[in-house]
């Protein structure tokens, strides 16, 4: 593709697909690879100038597809689906993704990942949009969407925008850790987070390690109860939920 492009484009039964330098997309343009496994590689070609993908929503719905980031400094509007990230030009690329949604299927619902090739250094900046990740636990086994650029131990992730997490399944317990981001280093922070309410499980979320090792964990929820008559001899008790209401003080 080259020049200006707008509209909705569905791709199937294609081995290689290439964006040439100078390509640009109008706002609202959507490209969907809708034949899982058919696409071997999608190239961002660098022969003229960086393709402008900031208005593009790219859905890669296969499970063996590769996104070849040959042009350094590309910005995606929205990247959804599941793919290997690589750079077979100089083995190093930096990419900004304004909205990231890993997953399998047309709506990117379900567990999926974007994973850097072990031979390449991919540095990802999460832009100002919403980054949607699914997490779940079934039979005590956790599963989660993942952005992993740790393949050759030198890829980095810079956090930004809004993190939105959805819960898949109905089994959850304290002490579960969901690994959302893997990199040699993680920097930055999310401007806001939207997390599912898990208070019915007696749990709350621990987000303290998101900017350290990319993990999100569940912990036993705590409540604070205050006893006393106004300011006279107040007592404050903090502890886990399921209070024993027969206790006396």
Short mmCIF file of C-alpha atoms in Angstrom, two decimals:
data_model
loop_
_atom_site.label_atom_id
_atom_site.label_comp_id
_atom_site.label_asym_id
_atom_site.label_seq_id
_atom_site.Cartn_x
_atom_site.Cartn_y
_atom_site.Cartn_z
CA UNK A 1 0.00 0.00 0.00
CA UNK A 2 1.16 3.54 -0.74
CA UNK A 3 -0.53 6.94 -0.86
CA UNK A 4 -3.65 7.86 1.10
CA UNK A 5 -6.08 5.14 2.24
CA UNK A 6 -9.43 5.26 3.97
CA UNK A 7 -12.22 2.85 4.83
CA UNK A 8 -12.34 -0.77 5.96
CA UNK A 9 -10.09 -3.40 4.41
CA UNK A 10 -10.30 -7.15 5.06
CA UNK A 11 -7.33 -9.35 4.16
CA UNK A 12 -7.35 -13.11 3.78
CA UNK A 13 -5.23 -15.79 2.08
CA UNK A 14 -2.20 -13.48 1.93
CA UNK A 15 1.34 -14.62 2.70
CA UNK A 16 3.08 -11.21 2.84
CA UNK A 17 1.55 -7.76 3.21
CA UNK A 18 3.57 -4.55 3.04
CA UNK A 19 3.08 -0.88 3.94
CA UNK A 20 5.48 1.19 1.81
CA UNK A 21 7.06 4.42 2.98
CA UNK A 22 4.83 7.45 2.56
CA UNK A 23 1.59 5.55 3.13
CA UNK A 24 -0.98 7.43 5.22
CA UNK A 25 -4.46 6.62 6.51
CA UNK A 26 -7.50 8.76 7.14
CA UNK A 27 -9.07 8.70 10.58
CA UNK A 28 -11.24 5.63 11.15
CA UNK A 29 -9.42 3.34 8.71
CA UNK A 30 -9.50 -0.32 9.77
CA UNK A 31 -7.43 -3.18 8.32
CA UNK A 32 -8.35 -6.66 9.50
CA UNK A 33 -6.46 -9.88 8.80
CA UNK A 34 -9.44 -12.19 9.13
CA UNK A 35 -7.99 -15.54 8.07
CA UNK A 36 -6.03 -16.86 11.08
CA UNK A 37 -2.70 -18.35 10.13
CA UNK A 38 -2.74 -17.11 6.53
CA UNK A 39 -0.43 -14.14 7.05
CA UNK A 40 3.22 -15.05 7.45
CA UNK A 41 4.51 -11.48 7.79
CA UNK A 42 3.33 -7.88 7.60
CA UNK A 43 6.15 -5.47 6.73
CA UNK A 44 6.45 -1.77 7.57
CA UNK A 45 8.77 -0.88 4.71
CA UNK A 46 11.34 1.90 5.12
CA UNK A 47 12.45 2.67 1.57
CA UNK A 48 11.00 6.20 1.37
CA UNK A 49 9.87 7.45 4.77
CA UNK A 50 8.07 6.14 7.81
CA UNK A 51 4.48 5.05 7.06
CA UNK A 52 1.93 7.12 8.97
CA UNK A 53 -0.18 4.56 10.87
CA UNK A 54 -1.39 6.89 13.63
CA UNK A 55 -4.98 6.87 12.29
CA UNK A 56 -5.02 3.14 11.54
CA UNK A 57 -6.71 0.36 13.49
CA UNK A 58 -4.87 -2.87 12.66
CA UNK A 59 -6.49 -6.16 13.66
CA UNK A 60 -4.24 -9.21 13.34
CA UNK A 61 -6.36 -12.20 14.20
CA UNK A 62 -4.00 -15.05 13.38
CA UNK A 63 -1.91 -17.06 15.82
CA UNK A 64 1.29 -17.45 13.78
CA UNK A 65 1.55 -14.01 12.22
CA UNK A 66 4.53 -11.64 12.36
CA UNK A 67 4.62 -7.84 12.33
CA UNK A 68 7.95 -6.74 10.87
CA UNK A 69 8.88 -3.30 12.26
CA UNK A 70 11.54 -2.37 9.70
CA UNK A 71 10.92 1.36 10.15
CA UNK A 72 12.04 2.89 13.43
CA UNK A 73 9.70 5.35 15.11
CA UNK A 74 6.35 4.17 13.70
CA UNK A 75 3.20 5.09 15.64
CA UNK A 76 0.14 2.84 15.53
CA UNK A 77 -3.30 4.26 16.19
CA UNK A 78 -4.66 0.95 17.47
CA UNK A 79 -3.07 -2.50 17.38
CA UNK A 80 -5.28 -5.47 18.21
CA UNK A 81 -4.87 -9.22 18.10
CA UNK A 82 -1.91 -11.53 18.35
CA UNK A 83 1.47 -11.44 16.58
CA UNK A 84 5.22 -11.79 16.83
CA UNK A 85 7.10 -8.48 16.73
CA UNK A 86 10.36 -8.50 14.77
CA UNK A 87 12.79 -6.35 12.80
CA UNK A 88 14.67 -8.22 10.07
CA UNK A 89 16.30 -5.01 8.80
CA UNK A 90 18.60 -3.91 11.62
CA UNK A 91 17.26 -6.01 14.54
CA UNK A 92 16.21 -2.93 16.51
CA UNK A 93 13.04 -0.82 16.39
CA UNK A 94 11.11 1.64 18.53
CA UNK A 95 7.34 1.77 18.13
CA UNK A 96 4.55 3.75 19.78
CA UNK A 97 1.14 2.11 20.16
CA UNK A 98 -1.60 4.56 21.12
CA UNK A 99 -4.09 1.77 21.88
CA UNK A 100 -3.08 -1.86 22.44
CA UNK A 101 -5.49 -4.78 22.77
CA UNK A 102 -3.91 -8.26 22.72
CA UNK A 103 -6.25 -11.18 22.08
CA UNK A 104 -7.52 -13.77 19.64
CA UNK A 105 -10.49 -13.18 17.36
CA UNK A 106 -12.15 -10.35 15.49
CA UNK A 107 -12.89 -8.37 18.65
CA UNK A 108 -9.56 -9.30 20.29
CA UNK A 109 -11.56 -10.98 23.04
CA UNK A 110 -9.76 -13.77 24.85
CA UNK A 111 -6.14 -14.31 25.79
CA UNK A 112 -3.41 -13.30 23.33
CA UNK A 113 0.02 -11.73 23.14
CA UNK A 114 2.42 -9.58 21.20
CA UNK A 115 5.90 -11.05 21.66
CA UNK A 116 9.25 -9.82 20.35
CA UNK A 117 11.47 -12.20 18.37
CA UNK A 118 14.42 -13.50 20.41
CA UNK A 119 16.93 -11.98 17.96
CA UNK A 120 15.50 -8.45 17.91
CA UNK A 121 15.34 -5.45 20.23
CA UNK A 122 11.85 -3.97 20.22
CA UNK A 123 11.23 -0.86 22.34
CA UNK A 124 7.54 -0.12 22.85
CA UNK A 125 5.94 3.08 24.12
CA UNK A 126 2.30 2.79 25.12
CA UNK A 127 0.66 6.01 23.96
CA UNK A 128 -2.17 8.13 25.33
CA UNK A 129 -5.07 5.83 24.45
CA UNK A 130 -6.61 2.85 26.25
CA UNK A 131 -4.67 -0.41 26.54
CA UNK A 132 -7.03 -3.34 27.14
CA UNK A 133 -5.88 -6.56 28.79
CA UNK A 134 -7.82 -9.66 29.82
CA UNK A 135 -6.94 -11.70 32.91
CA UNK A 136 -8.48 -14.83 34.41
CA UNK A 137 -8.01 -17.90 36.56
CA UNK A 138 -9.51 -21.35 35.98
CA UNK A 139 -8.75 -24.33 38.18
CA UNK A 140 -6.14 -22.30 40.02
CA UNK A 141 -4.24 -21.60 36.78
CA UNK A 142 -3.91 -17.94 35.78
CA UNK A 143 -3.98 -16.64 32.22
CA UNK A 144 -3.56 -13.15 30.87
CA UNK A 145 -2.86 -11.02 27.82
CA UNK A 146 0.81 -10.16 27.44
CA UNK A 147 3.15 -7.66 25.80
CA UNK A 148 6.59 -9.32 25.89
CA UNK A 149 9.69 -7.62 24.44
CA UNK A 150 12.18 -9.45 26.65
CA UNK A 151 13.19 -11.91 23.90
CA UNK A 152 16.85 -10.87 23.67
CA UNK A 153 16.80 -9.29 27.17
CA UNK A 154 17.21 -5.71 25.91
CA UNK A 155 13.73 -4.58 24.80
CA UNK A 156 12.01 -1.88 26.86
CA UNK A 157 8.43 -0.79 27.59
CA UNK A 158 7.35 2.74 28.49
CA UNK A 159 3.94 2.85 30.13
CA UNK A 160 1.36 5.54 29.33
CA UNK A 161 -2.31 6.14 28.66
CA UNK A 162 -5.03 4.17 30.42
CA UNK A 163 -4.81 0.53 31.45
CA UNK A 164 -8.18 -1.23 31.23
CA UNK A 165 -8.38 -4.76 32.64
CA UNK A 166 -11.26 -7.21 32.10
CA UNK A 167 -11.83 -10.39 34.09
CA UNK A 168 -12.42 -13.65 32.21
CA UNK A 169 -13.95 -16.52 34.15
CA UNK A 170 -15.32 -16.66 37.66
CA UNK A 171 -12.50 -18.25 39.67
CA UNK A 172 -10.26 -15.87 41.57
CA UNK A 173 -8.33 -16.06 44.82
CA UNK A 174 -5.79 -14.05 46.76
CA UNK A 175 -2.16 -14.28 45.72
CA UNK A 176 -2.79 -14.61 41.98
CA UNK A 177 -0.29 -12.69 39.84
CA UNK A 178 -0.95 -11.70 36.23
CA UNK A 179 2.10 -10.92 34.08
CA UNK A 180 0.99 -8.22 31.61
CA UNK A 181 4.36 -6.76 30.55
CA UNK A 182 7.80 -8.35 30.15
CA UNK A 183 10.86 -6.26 29.26
CA UNK A 184 14.46 -5.64 30.28
CA UNK A 185 13.19 -2.42 31.85
CA UNK A 186 9.79 -0.82 32.38
CA UNK A 187 9.45 2.93 32.85
CA UNK A 188 6.71 5.54 32.88
CA UNK A 189 3.27 5.05 34.39
CA UNK A 190 -0.38 4.86 33.41
CA UNK A 191 -2.34 8.08 33.73
CA UNK A 192 -5.27 6.00 35.02
CA UNK A 193 -6.34 2.38 35.50
CA UNK A 194 -9.75 0.75 35.10
CA UNK A 195 -9.88 -2.55 37.00
CA UNK A 196 -12.78 -4.96 37.53
CA UNK A 197 -14.53 -4.93 40.90
CA UNK A 198 -13.43 -8.07 42.76
CA UNK A 199 -14.78 -7.10 46.16
CA UNK A 200 -17.35 -9.93 45.96
CA UNK A 201 -14.38 -12.32 46.20
CA UNK A 202 -13.13 -10.49 49.29
CA UNK A 203 -10.20 -9.27 47.20
CA UNK A 204 -8.61 -6.10 45.90
CA UNK A 205 -5.95 -5.33 43.32
CA UNK A 206 -2.27 -4.65 44.01
CA UNK A 207 -0.93 -2.42 41.21
CA UNK A 208 2.34 -1.51 42.92
CA UNK A 209 4.47 -3.74 40.65
CA UNK A 210 3.05 -2.69 37.27
CA UNK A 211 5.88 -0.21 36.71
CA UNK A 212 8.49 -2.57 38.20
CA UNK A 213 8.00 -6.01 36.66
CA UNK A 214 4.73 -5.54 34.77
CA UNK A 215 2.55 -7.62 37.09
CA UNK A 216 -0.88 -7.14 38.61
CA UNK A 217 -1.85 -9.18 41.70
CA UNK A 218 -4.83 -9.98 43.87
CA UNK A 219 -4.69 -9.51 47.63
CA UNK A 220 -7.13 -10.00 50.50
CA UNK A 221 -9.24 -6.87 50.83
CA UNK A 222 -9.04 -4.86 54.04
CA UNK A 223 -11.65 -2.67 55.67
CA UNK A 224 -11.41 -0.07 58.39
CA UNK A 225 -14.10 0.26 61.09
CA UNK A 226 -14.32 3.15 63.53
CA UNK A 227 -15.86 2.86 67.00
CA UNK A 228 -16.54 5.60 69.50
CA UNK A 229 -18.85 8.47 70.33
CA UNK A 230 -17.67 11.32 68.19
CA UNK A 231 -14.12 12.25 69.24
CA UNK A 232 -14.43 10.59 72.65
CA UNK A 233 -12.23 7.50 73.00
CA UNK A 234 -12.27 6.51 69.30
CA UNK A 235 -11.10 3.02 68.31
CA UNK A 236 -10.01 2.21 64.74
CA UNK A 237 -9.70 -1.43 63.64
CA UNK A 238 -8.27 -2.44 60.27
CA UNK A 239 -8.30 -6.01 59.02
CA UNK A 240 -9.57 -8.48 56.50
CA UNK A 241 -13.22 -8.72 55.59
CA UNK A 242 -15.78 -11.13 57.05
CA UNK A 243 -15.83 -9.48 60.45
CA UNK A 244 -16.89 -11.48 63.52
CA UNK A 245 -19.83 -9.34 64.59
CA UNK A 246 -20.18 -11.20 67.92
CA UNK A 247 -16.89 -9.80 69.22
CA UNK A 248 -17.00 -7.21 72.01
CA UNK A 249 -14.50 -4.57 73.03
#
